[in-house]
């Protein structure tokens, strides 16, 4: 099992790390982000989405649970990125939003903040990334 640890010193560095991960994604990945409030999950997601070619404002889906970004490039098999914030929901709510229709499909990437809260519906091959607050500007980001 590959396990990696990074310490970032600014939100810029955390976004950059997200962007680096984006380059490795091919479709069907489920990226699970865990860690406390303000640990950097949304910041990381912003970099990841940018790296996937999504332009414009990237905001947290906190108040609408899920945000869908459609990718238009015809030559590219990846069609959509789903950004879920599971902070206030239960696994069943996410299932009701069509989880099984998009999660793990070859043309989608799914990013889940607070994924531990809906762990029972997350497939075992998901990528888990843990965010820890070290100080005002420092975060430990571990990939397992
Ligand atoms: N090294 C760093 N990495 C990421 N964010 C940082 C870093 N240093 C400072 N910050 C700041 O910490 C905050 C992280 O907030 P963010 O919304 O990304 O957290 P979150 O984990 O998504 O929280 P929530 O659980 O509330 O959704 C931002 O205000 C960001 O500017
Ligand atoms: Mg967030």
XYZ file of C-alpha atoms and ligand atoms in Angstrom:
176
model
C 0.000 0.000 0.000
C 1.430 3.380 -0.998
C 1.251 6.011 1.697
C 2.451 9.603 1.309
C 2.651 12.571 3.618
C 3.002 16.241 2.754
C 3.169 19.398 4.821
C 1.895 22.493 3.033
C 2.670 26.013 4.246
C -0.103 27.973 2.522
C -3.441 27.465 0.800
C -1.546 28.002 -2.466
C 0.616 24.949 -1.764
C -2.429 22.878 -0.856
C -4.103 23.855 -4.132
C -0.927 22.947 -5.984
C -0.981 19.501 -4.406
C -4.592 19.108 -5.540
C -3.535 20.059 -9.030
C -0.766 17.450 -8.971
C -3.239 14.747 -8.014
C -5.515 15.864 -10.875
C -2.791 14.890 -13.337
C -2.906 11.303 -12.101
C -6.657 10.864 -12.455
C -8.100 9.018 -15.414
C -11.759 8.639 -14.505
C -13.750 6.470 -12.056
C -11.727 7.602 -9.027
C -13.470 8.390 -5.754
C -11.394 10.809 -3.678
C -12.353 10.880 0.001
C -11.232 13.867 2.053
C -11.268 13.767 5.841
C -10.250 16.229 8.542
C -11.692 18.928 10.771
C -13.385 22.189 9.821
C -10.877 24.478 8.117
C -8.336 21.696 7.614
C -8.113 22.432 3.884
C -10.417 19.972 2.111
C -12.193 22.566 -0.015
C -8.931 24.401 -0.711
C -7.402 21.146 -1.974
C -10.514 20.471 -4.060
C -10.186 23.895 -5.701
C -6.713 22.957 -6.943
C -7.907 19.521 -8.010
C -10.813 20.961 -10.018
C -8.554 23.547 -11.643
C -6.156 20.761 -12.554
C -9.029 18.918 -14.218
C -9.681 21.963 -16.373
C -12.657 23.352 -14.510
C -12.719 27.121 -14.787
C -14.551 29.697 -12.763
C -15.420 29.888 -9.111
C -15.210 26.728 -7.102
C -17.189 26.962 -3.896
C -17.976 24.448 -1.229
C -21.193 22.533 -1.872
C -22.076 22.720 1.832
C -25.540 24.114 1.218
C -26.428 21.976 -1.745
C -24.607 18.724 -0.814
C -23.386 18.067 -4.337
C -22.022 20.162 -7.160
C -21.592 18.776 -10.633
C -19.014 20.124 -13.063
C -19.481 18.998 -16.635
C -16.410 18.739 -18.816
C -17.078 19.579 -22.415
C -13.988 18.413 -24.297
C -15.327 15.792 -26.699
C -12.042 13.951 -27.092
C -11.797 13.310 -23.366
C -13.610 10.388 -21.785
C -14.006 12.188 -18.483
C -17.410 13.858 -18.599
C -18.159 15.119 -15.094
C -16.711 15.797 -11.679
C -18.956 15.480 -8.616
C -18.026 17.447 -5.490
C -19.918 16.280 -2.421
C -19.925 17.732 1.087
C -21.191 15.047 3.447
C -20.924 17.159 6.612
C -24.663 17.487 7.154
C -25.968 14.391 5.433
C -26.376 10.675 5.855
C -25.324 7.953 3.450
C -28.951 7.484 2.434
C -29.260 11.140 1.338
C -26.292 10.686 -0.975
C -27.704 7.426 -2.326
C -30.963 9.256 -3.035
C -29.032 11.827 -5.073
C -28.028 9.104 -7.503
C -24.671 8.006 -6.027
C -24.795 4.601 -7.717
C -25.376 6.177 -11.132
C -22.201 8.259 -11.078
C -19.733 7.061 -8.409
C -17.000 4.834 -9.797
C -18.120 5.223 -13.418
C -15.292 5.532 -15.990
C -16.462 8.964 -17.144
C -16.689 10.517 -13.673
C -14.514 11.596 -10.779
C -16.062 11.986 -7.336
C -14.600 14.105 -4.540
C -16.196 13.726 -1.093
C -15.526 16.052 1.854
C -16.307 14.464 5.247
C -16.360 11.092 3.491
C -16.067 9.197 6.796
C -19.675 10.199 7.470
C -20.904 8.149 4.529
C -18.244 5.462 4.771
C -20.685 2.598 4.347
C -21.358 3.527 0.715
C -17.718 4.242 -0.233
C -16.132 1.426 -2.269
C -12.952 -0.142 -0.882
C -10.831 1.078 -3.801
C -11.453 4.755 -2.991
C -8.480 7.060 -2.339
C -8.488 8.485 1.205
C -6.715 11.766 1.993
C -6.450 13.032 5.560
C -6.050 16.738 6.382
C -4.619 17.898 9.704
C -4.260 21.435 11.047
C -0.686 21.980 12.283
C -0.779 25.746 12.691
C -2.394 28.818 11.092
C -0.643 28.182 7.773
C 0.565 24.589 8.007
C -1.430 21.483 7.154
C -0.409 17.842 7.092
C -1.921 16.023 4.151
C -1.636 12.234 4.107
C -2.592 9.922 1.319
C -3.179 6.255 1.999
N -1.618 25.190 4.208
C -2.935 25.460 4.053
N -3.708 24.609 3.335
C -5.028 24.836 3.184
N -5.682 25.873 3.712
C -4.967 26.751 4.447
C -3.569 26.584 4.641
N -3.127 27.614 5.408
C -4.179 28.365 5.668
N -5.306 27.867 5.101
C -6.658 28.438 5.243
O -7.431 27.493 5.971
C -8.763 27.470 5.475
C -9.101 26.091 4.957
O -10.453 26.083 4.667
P -11.186 24.974 3.802
O -12.527 25.526 3.480
O -10.317 24.513 2.700
O -11.317 23.802 4.883
P -12.286 22.538 4.859
O -11.467 21.384 5.331
O -12.945 22.416 3.541
O -13.358 22.906 5.973
P -14.895 22.470 6.089
O -14.915 21.166 6.829
O -15.499 23.575 6.871
O -15.473 22.339 4.719
C -8.846 28.526 4.374
O -9.293 29.736 4.932
C -7.395 28.626 3.926
O -7.084 29.896 3.371
Mg -14.932 22.315 2.942
